[in-house]
Tab-separated table of C-alpha atoms and ligand atoms in Angstrom:
chain	number	residue	atom	x	y	z
U	1	MET	CA	0.000	0.000	0.000
U	2	ASN	CA	1.494	3.387	-0.906
U	3	ASN	CA	0.978	6.572	1.131
U	4	ASP	CA	-1.952	7.773	-0.939
U	5	GLN	CA	-3.778	4.467	-0.672
U	6	LEU	CA	-3.119	4.330	3.039
U	7	TRP	CA	-4.507	7.834	3.557
U	8	GLN	CA	-7.549	7.118	1.383
U	9	ALA	CA	-8.319	4.087	3.539
U	10	VAL	CA	-7.892	6.110	6.735
U	11	LEU	CA	-10.151	8.877	5.410
U	12	GLY	CA	-12.710	6.254	4.480
U	13	GLU	CA	-12.911	5.209	8.138
U	14	ILE	CA	-12.947	8.729	9.537
U	15	GLU	CA	-15.627	9.872	7.121
U	16	LEU	CA	-18.072	7.416	8.656
U	17	SER	CA	-18.066	9.167	11.995
U	18	LEU	CA	-18.211	12.822	10.912
U	19	SER	CA	-20.756	15.037	9.235
U	20	LYS	CA	-19.989	15.732	5.608
U	21	ALA	CA	-19.355	19.406	6.279
U	22	ASN	CA	-16.881	18.762	9.086
U	23	PHE	CA	-15.160	16.019	7.194
U	24	THR	CA	-14.572	18.112	4.082
U	25	THR	CA	-13.508	21.153	6.049
U	26	TRP	CA	-10.837	19.435	8.080
U	27	PHE	CA	-9.612	16.704	5.787
U	28	LYS	CA	-9.686	18.451	2.408
U	29	ASN	CA	-6.182	18.817	0.918
U	30	THR	CA	-4.537	16.609	3.504
U	31	PHE	CA	-2.159	13.809	2.566
U	32	ILE	CA	0.565	11.576	3.944
U	33	ASN	CA	4.028	12.401	2.730
U	34	SER	CA	6.026	9.784	4.550
U	35	THR	CA	5.647	6.637	6.622
U	36	GLU	CA	8.980	5.545	7.955
U	37	ASP	CA	10.144	3.916	11.158
U	38	ASN	CA	6.621	3.697	12.558
U	39	LYS	CA	6.238	7.439	12.071
U	40	VAL	CA	3.660	9.065	9.798
U	41	VAL	CA	3.848	12.639	8.583
U	42	ILE	CA	0.449	14.054	7.674
U	43	CYS	CA	0.477	17.254	5.638
U	44	VAL	CA	-2.282	19.804	6.074
U	45	PRO	CA	-2.976	23.063	4.214
U	46	ASN	CA	-2.758	25.551	7.120
U	47	THR	CA	-2.075	26.021	10.811
U	48	PHE	CA	-5.745	26.049	11.775
U	49	THR	CA	-6.269	22.636	10.314
U	50	LYS	CA	-3.071	21.450	11.990
U	51	ALA	CA	-4.214	22.646	15.411
U	52	TRP	CA	-7.682	21.264	14.897
U	53	LEU	CA	-6.540	17.813	13.814
U	54	GLU	CA	-4.088	17.647	16.708
U	55	LYS	CA	-6.694	18.702	19.203
U	56	LYS	CA	-9.875	17.094	18.001
U	57	TYR	CA	-9.157	14.255	15.647
U	58	HIS	CA	-5.782	12.924	16.694
U	59	GLU	CA	-7.123	9.855	18.457
U	60	GLN	CA	-9.460	8.990	15.640
U	61	ILE	CA	-6.668	9.368	13.084
U	62	ALA	CA	-4.296	7.246	15.151
U	63	LYS	CA	-6.893	4.529	15.560
U	64	ALA	CA	-7.780	4.454	11.880
U	65	LEU	CA	-4.115	4.471	10.859
U	66	ASN	CA	-3.376	1.514	13.070
U	67	ASN	CA	-6.416	-0.352	11.784
U	68	VAL	CA	-5.407	0.109	8.191
U	69	SER	CA	-1.633	0.228	8.157
U	70	GLU	CA	0.569	-2.835	7.855
U	71	GLN	CA	3.113	-1.420	10.283
U	72	GLU	CA	2.438	-0.247	13.812
U	73	ILE	CA	2.231	3.549	13.928
U	74	LYS	CA	3.813	4.971	17.036
U	75	GLU	CA	4.104	8.612	16.127
U	76	ILE	CA	2.047	11.005	14.043
U	77	ILE	CA	3.335	14.392	12.992
U	78	TYR	CA	1.174	17.091	11.460
U	79	LYS	CA	2.921	19.467	9.107
U	80	VAL	CA	1.712	22.471	7.160
U	81	GLU	CA	2.447	21.766	3.520
U	82	THR	CA	0.455	21.963	0.327
U	83	LYS	CA	0.740	19.424	-2.385
U	84	LYS	CA	1.853	20.694	-5.725
U	85	PRO	CA	0.099	18.443	-8.170
U	86	SER	CA	2.286	17.286	-11.028
U	87	ASN	CA	1.398	18.478	-14.532
U	88	THR	CA	-0.210	15.229	-15.468
U	89	GLU	CA	-2.311	15.298	-12.327
U	90	ASN	CA	-3.359	18.854	-13.071
U	91	LEU	CA	-4.397	17.859	-16.512
U	92	LEU	CA	-6.295	14.869	-15.241
U	93	ASN	CA	-8.114	16.967	-12.688
U	94	SER	CA	-9.227	19.578	-15.183
U	95	VAL	CA	-10.448	16.916	-17.604
U	96	LYS	CA	-12.417	15.268	-14.810
U	97	ARG	CA	-13.892	18.597	-13.786
U	98	VAL	CA	-15.107	19.362	-17.317
U	99	GLU	CA	-16.665	15.916	-17.574
U	100	LYS	CA	-18.379	16.369	-14.250
U	101	GLU	CA	-19.721	19.781	-15.119
U	102	THR	CA	-21.250	18.642	-18.397
U	103	GLU	CA	-22.652	15.541	-16.758
U	104	ASN	CA	-24.341	17.380	-13.947
U	105	SER	CA	-25.141	20.666	-15.600
U	106	GLN	CA	-28.832	19.825	-15.730
U	107	ASP	CA	-29.541	18.554	-12.280
U	108	VAL	CA	-27.175	20.632	-10.191
U	109	PRO	CA	-28.555	24.118	-9.722
U	110	GLU	CA	-26.193	27.054	-9.604
U	111	THR	CA	-25.718	27.866	-5.963
U	112	LYS	CA	-24.939	31.523	-5.645
U	113	SER	CA	-25.639	34.006	-2.887
U	114	ASN	CA	-29.004	35.033	-4.308
U	115	GLU	CA	-30.401	31.527	-4.631
U	116	PRO	CA	-34.026	31.156	-3.589
U	117	LEU	CA	-34.897	29.428	-0.363
U	118	ILE	CA	-36.348	25.994	-0.738
U	119	ILE	CA	-38.928	25.241	1.885
U	120	ASN	CA	-40.254	21.706	2.282
U	121	GLN	CA	-43.745	20.474	3.150
U	122	PHE	CA	-43.200	21.070	6.875
U	123	GLY	CA	-42.097	24.647	6.331
U	124	LEU	CA	-38.450	23.712	6.858
U	125	ASN	CA	-35.577	25.381	5.016
U	126	SER	CA	-33.839	22.690	2.966
U	127	LYS	CA	-30.430	24.045	3.948
U	128	TYR	CA	-30.928	23.720	7.693
U	129	THR	CA	-29.785	20.126	7.997
U	130	PHE	CA	-27.282	18.338	10.259
U	131	GLU	CA	-25.116	17.806	7.184
U	132	ASN	CA	-24.712	21.549	6.748
U	133	PHE	CA	-24.144	22.228	10.434
U	134	ILE	CA	-20.596	22.754	11.620
U	135	VAL	CA	-19.973	21.516	15.120
U	136	GLY	CA	-17.488	23.387	17.277
U	137	LYS	CA	-16.970	24.890	20.671
U	138	GLY	CA	-20.074	26.828	21.549
U	139	ASN	CA	-22.597	24.462	19.992
U	140	GLU	CA	-21.301	20.944	20.564
U	141	LEU	CA	-23.475	20.169	23.545
U	142	ALA	CA	-26.603	21.503	21.841
U	143	HIS	CA	-25.719	19.599	18.681
U	144	ALA	CA	-25.238	16.343	20.594
U	145	ALA	CA	-28.569	16.789	22.366
U	146	CYS	CA	-30.298	17.477	19.037
U	147	GLN	CA	-28.815	14.373	17.465
U	148	ALA	CA	-29.863	12.274	20.433
U	149	VAL	CA	-33.396	13.589	20.121
U	150	ALA	CA	-33.473	13.091	16.351
U	151	SER	CA	-32.536	9.448	16.692
U	152	ASN	CA	-34.653	8.770	19.740
U	153	PRO	CA	-37.624	11.151	19.708
U	154	GLY	CA	-39.819	11.293	22.776
U	155	LYS	CA	-37.281	9.257	24.747
U	156	ALA	CA	-33.870	10.915	24.933
U	157	TYR	CA	-34.776	14.352	26.264
U	158	ASN	CA	-38.293	15.625	26.291
U	159	PRO	CA	-38.694	18.535	25.991
U	160	LEU	CA	-35.411	19.806	24.615
U	161	PHE	CA	-34.913	23.496	25.232
U	162	ILE	CA	-32.183	25.344	23.282
U	163	TYR	CA	-31.319	28.919	24.102
U	164	GLY	CA	-28.757	31.514	23.037
U	165	GLY	CA	-28.236	34.844	21.291
U	166	VAL	CA	-29.271	35.700	17.740
U	167	GLY	CA	-27.650	34.084	14.753
U	168	LEU	CA	-26.021	31.228	16.629
U	169	GLY	CA	-27.805	28.340	14.925
U	170	LYS	CA	-30.876	27.629	17.078
U	171	THR	CA	-33.341	27.638	14.191
U	172	HIS	CA	-30.900	25.656	12.078
U	173	LEU	CA	-30.634	22.913	14.724
U	174	LEU	CA	-34.373	22.893	15.366
U	175	GLN	CA	-35.108	22.418	11.687
U	176	ALA	CA	-32.342	19.829	11.300
U	177	ILE	CA	-34.241	17.665	13.802
U	178	GLY	CA	-37.407	18.320	11.814
U	179	HIS	CA	-35.757	17.068	8.618
U	180	GLU	CA	-34.459	13.931	10.324
U	181	ILE	CA	-37.679	12.943	12.051
U	182	GLY	CA	-39.636	14.036	8.964
U	183	LYS	CA	-38.094	11.086	7.132
U	184	ARG	CA	-40.070	8.762	9.392
U	185	THR	CA	-43.347	10.598	9.954
U	186	ASN	CA	-45.298	13.259	8.175
U	187	LYS	CA	-46.653	14.694	11.403
U	188	VAL	CA	-43.937	17.276	11.938
U	189	MET	CA	-45.093	20.712	13.073
U	190	TYR	CA	-42.615	23.546	12.874
U	191	VAL	CA	-43.905	26.951	13.951
U	192	THR	CA	-42.498	30.181	15.167
U	193	CYS	CA	-44.016	31.267	18.430
U	194	GLU	CA	-45.558	34.153	16.543
U	195	LYS	CA	-47.328	31.813	14.134
U	196	PHE	CA	-48.562	29.641	17.001
U	197	THR	CA	-49.942	32.734	18.743
U	198	ASN	CA	-51.610	34.088	15.604
U	199	ASP	CA	-53.083	30.697	14.787
U	200	TYR	CA	-54.497	30.475	18.264
U	201	ILE	CA	-56.006	33.969	18.184
U	202	GLN	CA	-57.517	33.374	14.747
U	203	SER	CA	-59.009	30.061	15.837
U	204	VAL	CA	-60.657	31.665	18.829
U	205	LYS	CA	-62.014	34.544	16.747
U	206	SER	CA	-63.451	32.284	14.110
U	207	GLY	CA	-64.827	29.682	16.516
U	208	GLN	CA	-62.371	27.054	15.199
U	209	ALA	CA	-60.673	26.300	18.508
U	210	LYS	CA	-61.280	22.572	18.065
U	211	THR	CA	-59.478	22.470	14.719
U	212	PHE	CA	-56.563	24.330	16.245
U	213	LYS	CA	-56.324	21.864	19.127
U	214	GLU	CA	-56.465	18.868	16.820
U	215	LYS	CA	-53.856	20.295	14.516
U	216	TYR	CA	-51.237	20.750	17.207
U	217	ARG	CA	-52.118	17.860	19.457
U	218	ASN	CA	-51.939	15.467	16.554
U	219	ALA	CA	-48.238	16.129	15.940
U	220	ASP	CA	-45.510	13.525	16.427
U	221	LEU	CA	-42.972	16.299	16.669
U	222	LEU	CA	-43.656	19.870	17.704
U	223	LEU	CA	-40.962	22.470	17.073
U	224	ILE	CA	-41.567	25.919	18.540
U	225	ASP	CA	-39.084	28.613	17.563
U	226	ASP	CA	-38.439	31.711	19.718
U	227	ILE	CA	-40.768	30.910	22.620
U	228	GLN	CA	-39.721	34.127	24.402
U	229	PHE	CA	-42.424	35.870	22.351
U	230	MET	CA	-45.061	34.009	24.338
U	231	ALA	CA	-44.193	36.175	27.350
U	232	GLY	CA	-47.267	37.929	28.666
U	233	LYS	CA	-49.690	36.240	26.256
U	234	ASP	CA	-51.739	34.423	28.837
U	235	GLY	CA	-54.318	32.798	26.593
U	236	THR	CA	-51.687	31.405	24.271
U	237	GLN	CA	-49.645	30.132	27.216
U	238	GLU	CA	-52.674	28.378	28.620
U	239	GLU	CA	-53.353	26.680	25.296
U	240	PHE	CA	-49.693	25.787	24.856
U	241	PHE	CA	-49.611	24.290	28.346
U	242	HIS	CA	-52.393	21.868	27.451
U	243	THR	CA	-50.885	21.042	24.066
U	244	PHE	CA	-47.581	20.385	25.812
U	245	ASN	CA	-49.139	18.041	28.368
U	246	GLU	CA	-51.068	16.103	25.785
U	247	LEU	CA	-48.013	15.575	23.591
U	248	HIS	CA	-45.676	14.837	26.473
U	249	GLN	CA	-47.992	12.241	27.971
U	250	THR	CA	-47.983	10.309	24.743
U	251	ASP	CA	-44.175	10.578	24.346
U	252	LYS	CA	-44.373	12.952	21.429
U	253	GLN	CA	-41.219	15.022	21.133
U	254	ILE	CA	-41.282	18.761	21.839
U	255	ILE	CA	-38.371	21.084	21.090
U	256	ILE	CA	-38.279	24.734	21.958
U	257	THR	CA	-35.842	27.540	21.250
U	258	SER	CA	-35.490	30.863	22.977
U	259	ASP	CA	-33.070	33.748	23.242
U	260	ARG	CA	-32.699	33.119	26.992
U	261	PRO	CA	-33.183	30.349	29.553
U	262	PRO	CA	-36.769	29.591	30.660
U	263	LYS	CA	-36.355	31.201	34.078
U	264	SER	CA	-35.283	34.496	32.526
U	265	ILE	CA	-38.285	34.876	30.250
U	266	PRO	CA	-40.408	37.539	31.912
U	267	ALA	CA	-44.091	36.849	32.345
U	268	LEU	CA	-43.798	33.190	31.507
U	269	GLU	CA	-46.020	31.141	33.744
U	270	LYS	CA	-44.253	29.151	36.456
U	271	ARG	CA	-45.933	25.936	35.423
U	272	LEU	CA	-44.575	26.317	31.892
U	273	ILE	CA	-41.082	27.019	33.201
U	274	SER	CA	-41.261	23.903	35.307
U	275	ARG	CA	-42.413	21.856	32.293
U	276	PHE	CA	-39.405	23.075	30.318
U	277	GLU	CA	-37.156	21.970	33.131
U	278	TRP	CA	-38.421	18.399	32.875
U	279	GLY	CA	-36.185	17.669	29.928
U	280	MET	CA	-32.851	19.037	28.831
U	281	ILE	CA	-31.849	22.685	28.660
U	282	THR	CA	-28.825	23.503	26.569
U	283	ASP	CA	-27.263	26.664	25.196
U	284	VAL	CA	-25.424	27.834	22.107
U	285	VAL	CA	-22.779	30.534	22.454
U	286	GLN	CA	-20.506	32.473	20.128
U	287	PRO	CA	-18.332	30.287	17.925
U	288	ASP	CA	-14.565	30.295	18.385
U	289	ILE	CA	-12.156	31.054	15.572
U	290	GLU	CA	-11.752	27.463	14.341
U	291	THR	CA	-15.498	27.070	14.081
U	292	ARG	CA	-15.836	30.378	12.245
U	293	VAL	CA	-13.205	29.307	9.726
U	294	ALA	CA	-14.937	25.980	9.226
U	295	ILE	CA	-18.318	27.642	8.775
U	296	LEU	CA	-17.040	30.165	6.236
U	297	ASP	CA	-15.276	27.452	4.338
U	298	SER	CA	-18.399	25.337	4.253
U	299	LYS	CA	-20.600	28.281	3.150
U	300	CYS	CA	-18.134	29.032	0.335
U	301	ARG	CA	-18.459	25.478	-0.859
U	302	GLU	CA	-22.256	25.637	-0.646
U	303	LYS	CA	-22.144	28.731	-2.816
U	304	ASN	CA	-19.494	27.370	-5.152
U	305	TYR	CA	-17.255	30.304	-4.438
U	306	SER	CA	-13.588	30.123	-3.657
U	307	LEU	CA	-11.808	32.475	-1.276
U	308	ASP	CA	-8.060	32.626	-0.750
U	309	SER	CA	-7.275	31.201	2.648
U	310	ASP	CA	-5.726	34.443	3.922
U	311	VAL	CA	-8.922	36.320	3.018
U	312	LEU	CA	-11.017	33.607	4.627
U	313	TYR	CA	-9.054	33.814	7.875
U	314	PHE	CA	-9.221	37.567	7.773
U	315	VAL	CA	-13.026	37.497	7.642
U	316	ALA	CA	-13.294	34.759	10.280
U	317	ASN	CA	-10.917	36.607	12.553
U	318	ASN	CA	-12.757	39.867	12.287
U	319	VAL	CA	-16.446	39.006	12.179
U	320	GLN	CA	-16.901	37.483	15.597
U	321	ASN	CA	-20.373	38.147	16.880
U	322	ASN	CA	-22.468	35.481	15.304
U	323	ILE	CA	-22.871	33.179	12.357
U	324	ARG	CA	-25.605	35.159	10.693
U	325	GLU	CA	-23.239	38.132	10.466
U	326	LEU	CA	-20.503	35.885	9.172
U	327	GLU	CA	-22.795	34.625	6.416
U	328	GLY	CA	-23.964	38.175	5.727
U	329	ALA	CA	-20.340	39.281	5.374
U	330	LEU	CA	-19.646	36.494	2.921
U	331	ASN	CA	-22.738	37.255	0.839
U	332	ARG	CA	-21.827	40.896	0.763
U	333	LEU	CA	-18.290	40.304	-0.379
U	334	ILE	CA	-19.357	37.805	-3.026
U	335	ALA	CA	-21.956	40.211	-4.413
U	336	PHE	CA	-19.460	43.065	-4.546
U	337	HIS	CA	-16.699	41.114	-6.258
U	338	GLU	CA	-18.979	39.365	-8.704
U	339	PHE	CA	-20.482	42.689	-9.679
U	340	ASN	CA	-17.056	44.245	-10.234
U	341	ASN	CA	-15.621	41.062	-11.649
U	342	THR	CA	-12.671	41.139	-9.254
U	343	THR	CA	-11.052	38.718	-6.830
U	344	PRO	CA	-11.384	39.413	-3.097
U	345	THR	CA	-8.225	40.553	-1.323
U	346	ILE	CA	-7.757	41.537	2.305
U	347	ASP	CA	-7.809	45.203	1.338
U	348	SER	CA	-10.935	45.036	-0.785
U	349	VAL	CA	-12.709	42.997	1.900
U	350	LYS	CA	-11.680	45.412	4.645
U	351	GLY	CA	-13.485	48.211	2.842
U	352	ILE	CA	-16.707	46.282	2.353
U	353	LEU	CA	-16.941	44.846	5.838
U	354	ASN	CA	-16.001	47.970	7.689
U	355	ASN	CA	-18.988	48.080	9.984
U	356	LEU	CA	-18.970	44.368	10.777
U	357	ILE	CA	-15.356	44.125	11.746
U	358	THR	CA	-14.947	43.852	15.484
U	359	SER	CA	-12.243	46.263	16.502
U	360	ALA	CA	-9.014	44.832	17.811
U	361	LYS	CA	-9.635	46.785	21.010
U	362	SER	CA	-12.532	44.653	22.103
U	363	LYS	CA	-10.600	41.487	21.418
U	364	SER	CA	-12.028	38.757	23.546
U	365	LEU	CA	-10.555	37.908	26.891
U	366	THR	CA	-9.033	34.519	27.352
U	367	SER	CA	-9.876	32.247	30.248
U	368	LYS	CA	-6.267	32.600	31.368
U	369	ASN	CA	-6.677	36.408	31.613
U	370	ILE	CA	-9.690	35.937	33.847
U	371	ILE	CA	-8.141	33.297	36.088
U	372	GLU	CA	-5.073	35.484	36.549
U	373	ALA	CA	-7.071	38.617	37.307
U	374	VAL	CA	-9.203	36.778	39.885
U	375	SER	CA	-6.226	35.145	41.608
U	376	GLU	CA	-4.410	38.469	41.745
U	377	TYR	CA	-7.444	40.219	43.184
U	378	PHE	CA	-8.031	37.622	45.913
U	379	ASP	CA	-4.323	37.124	46.412
U	380	ILE	CA	-4.381	33.395	45.860
U	381	ASP	CA	-2.506	31.077	43.531
U	382	SER	CA	-4.176	30.531	40.140
U	383	LYS	CA	-3.471	26.789	40.519
U	384	ASP	CA	-5.793	26.784	43.524
U	385	ILE	CA	-8.647	28.206	41.443
U	386	ILE	CA	-8.320	25.283	39.064
U	387	GLY	CA	-7.576	22.796	41.844
U	388	LYS	CA	-9.869	20.487	43.754
U	389	SER	CA	-9.895	22.062	47.215
U	390	ARG	CA	-13.360	22.914	48.548
U	391	LYS	CA	-12.078	25.468	51.088
U	392	LYS	CA	-14.444	28.383	51.404
U	393	GLU	CA	-11.750	30.931	50.591
U	394	LEU	CA	-11.183	29.176	47.268
U	395	VAL	CA	-14.736	28.219	46.316
U	396	TYR	CA	-15.917	31.813	46.129
U	397	PRO	CA	-13.094	33.058	43.824
U	398	ARG	CA	-13.610	29.952	41.693
U	399	GLN	CA	-17.299	30.741	41.317
U	400	ILE	CA	-16.479	34.352	40.462
U	401	THR	CA	-14.058	33.066	37.800
U	402	MET	CA	-16.773	30.897	36.296
U	403	PHE	CA	-19.200	33.780	36.352
U	404	LEU	CA	-16.772	36.112	34.572
U	405	MET	CA	-15.751	33.512	31.999
U	406	ARG	CA	-19.368	33.200	31.094
U	407	GLN	CA	-20.350	36.850	31.259
U	408	GLU	CA	-17.245	38.555	29.931
U	409	SER	CA	-16.014	36.110	27.337
U	410	ASN	CA	-19.147	34.151	26.572
U	411	THR	CA	-17.479	30.806	27.195
U	412	SER	CA	-19.743	27.766	27.063
U	413	TYR	CA	-20.457	25.922	30.302
U	414	PRO	CA	-18.722	22.710	29.230
U	415	THR	CA	-15.603	24.711	28.323
U	416	ILE	CA	-15.625	26.570	31.624
U	417	GLY	CA	-15.862	23.272	33.478
U	418	GLN	CA	-13.064	21.822	31.402
U	419	GLU	CA	-10.758	24.787	31.862
U	420	LEU	CA	-11.301	24.875	35.595
U	421	GLY	CA	-9.867	21.485	36.366
U	422	GLY	CA	-12.191	19.250	34.368
U	423	ARG	CA	-15.356	20.021	36.300
U	424	ASP	CA	-18.817	19.131	35.059
U	425	HIS	CA	-20.736	21.762	33.044
U	426	THR	CA	-23.523	21.760	35.640
U	427	THR	CA	-21.031	23.047	38.243
U	428	ALA	CA	-20.254	26.018	35.998
U	429	MET	CA	-23.924	26.608	35.352
U	430	HIS	CA	-24.704	26.477	39.071
U	431	ALA	CA	-21.875	28.917	39.883
U	432	PHE	CA	-23.032	31.382	37.238
U	433	ASN	CA	-26.642	31.364	38.432
U	434	LYS	CA	-25.628	31.590	42.087
U	435	ILE	CA	-23.327	34.582	41.618
U	436	GLN	CA	-25.766	36.312	39.311
U	437	LYS	CA	-28.483	36.031	41.935
U	438	GLU	CA	-26.321	36.873	44.939
U	439	LYS	CA	-24.667	39.904	43.433
U	440	LYS	CA	-28.047	41.585	43.295
U	441	GLU	CA	-28.517	41.117	47.018
U	442	ASN	CA	-24.963	41.465	48.252
U	443	GLU	CA	-23.096	44.650	47.453
U	444	LYS	CA	-19.722	43.159	48.349
U	445	ILE	CA	-20.019	40.551	45.590
U	446	ASP	CA	-20.986	43.211	43.082
U	447	GLN	CA	-17.968	45.279	44.084
U	448	ASP	CA	-15.599	42.322	43.777
U	449	ILE	CA	-16.863	41.679	40.282
U	450	GLU	CA	-16.608	45.310	39.225
U	451	SER	CA	-13.044	45.604	40.527
U	452	ILE	CA	-11.947	42.497	38.661
U	453	LYS	CA	-13.630	43.789	35.519
U	454	GLN	CA	-11.645	46.996	35.811
U	455	LYS	CA	-8.475	44.933	36.050
U	456	LEU	CA	-9.493	43.013	32.939
U	457	LYS	CA	-10.169	46.212	31.037
U	458	SER	CA	-6.601	47.280	31.560
U	459	ILE	CA	-5.420	44.025	29.959
U	460	CYS	CA	-7.499	44.273	26.799
H	1	ADP	P1	-30.706	31.675	15.463
H	1	ADP	O1	-31.967	30.930	15.259
H	1	ADP	O2	-29.910	31.203	16.649
H	1	ADP	O3	-30.883	33.160	15.484
H	1	ADP	P2	-30.028	30.624	12.867
H	1	ADP	O4	-30.251	29.175	13.112
H	1	ADP	O5	-31.069	31.355	12.099
H	1	ADP	O6	-29.727	31.381	14.229
H	1	ADP	O7	-28.593	30.780	12.168
H	1	ADP	C1	-28.210	31.931	11.423
H	1	ADP	C2	-27.496	31.503	10.157
H	1	ADP	O8	-26.260	30.928	10.475
H	1	ADP	C3	-28.262	30.457	9.364
H	1	ADP	O9	-28.134	30.716	7.997
H	1	ADP	C4	-27.595	29.164	9.731
H	1	ADP	O10	-27.647	28.230	8.675
H	1	ADP	C5	-26.181	29.594	9.980
H	1	ADP	N1	-25.540	28.765	11.005
H	1	ADP	C6	-25.659	28.891	12.343
H	1	ADP	N2	-24.907	27.983	12.987
H	1	ADP	C7	-24.297	27.257	12.030
H	1	ADP	C8	-23.372	26.161	12.063
H	1	ADP	N3	-22.923	25.666	13.222
H	1	ADP	N4	-22.954	25.657	10.882
H	1	ADP	C9	-23.387	26.170	9.730
H	1	ADP	N5	-24.236	27.200	9.625
H	1	ADP	C10	-24.695	27.747	10.756
H	2	MG	MG1	-33.901	31.640	15.068
């Protein structure tokens, strides 16, 4: 087996356990350039991919290599290097491409930024699938919960409640579950909270309340998007409560999204909040840089547009708030350059994305910054914040650290737990809620937090 065949076999194994989007993003343009003395050198196109493979996929790669290879692999080295295809290969590739294009020209639609949305019979956007969803820090817990629910509806977690800020993929995940379960039943109901409310009001006005009830209570899967808009609408809440009970009792899956956790939705009835807490509550937070790169790369492929990798990293590095903005930035730059018939460069992109680019000043804080600031403020060793001791004088600073990691740098709960000595995400969640509540009642806590924030400001 030569190096190429070996790598093809390894990729074949890895592909089985990853979504198509993740697989292509991280394994495209990778190859093995040597296998000697039980050592394999894997070449990757850039440092992001290198870091990502080392961090996330190393074990999987090692396992697959050892399954497939004739020799035992003891060491794997990742190296940034691009393959320069030989002339014959180049020629072969371009011939293949032409053949492919003519073959598929009729059934493959042009996918450009202005393509129309395709909505299926359940009102789901055809692009919001698991296949097109990039998993990374910030959404991995939510993604795992959604997959569990999609393969085991009504059993895994019921209800599933997903919350987080705008443009972070809640609707995408919700609809991805709809697509999956929709393959097995045609009783999938996807509605925005607004549509549910309007439907309810209309049904009451027109004396069709029974039809309304039947429609929703007959569902095998009920997806309600942006439930926060039900706040203060008592009649709708009452109706939803009964729909919920009916579906839940018969093990029908319910999934809800919101821009905040159930407890923080004002004027939401207590009994509804407690229903939501029966199942699983999970959040989505801002994506980190690797995830942003992967998402941009995948959107470029969806749109059949190629961006130089330095331009791609520039955009991913600078548009940080959410994925909707990232997509908006990409659409904008594609439209501009297609119109002017030019190729995007860092300079041309800088001009177009001016207002989206997050200034270097507000660069996000790292967990290390926060841990250091807290330990300095309380005059303790930063190792003790991460450590296991449950001494009172350490528990409080640790909880403050968790609170700040969440509030100031939007770190996900699992990551906070991991970075503070491998604790469970529920510990981080508990600490955040506790400090948030107590700082309202206890001025000392509020002052501690403000002083540490001042310290942090001087760092960034
Ligand atoms: P929300 O409902 O949280 O406001 P959306 O689900 O509407 O956000 O996501 C905004 C846009 O970003 C959508 O076009 C969606 O496809 C895209 N998007 C969000 N998260 C991801 C992801 N992890 N991978 C790929 N695309 C994503
Ligand atoms: Mg949404």
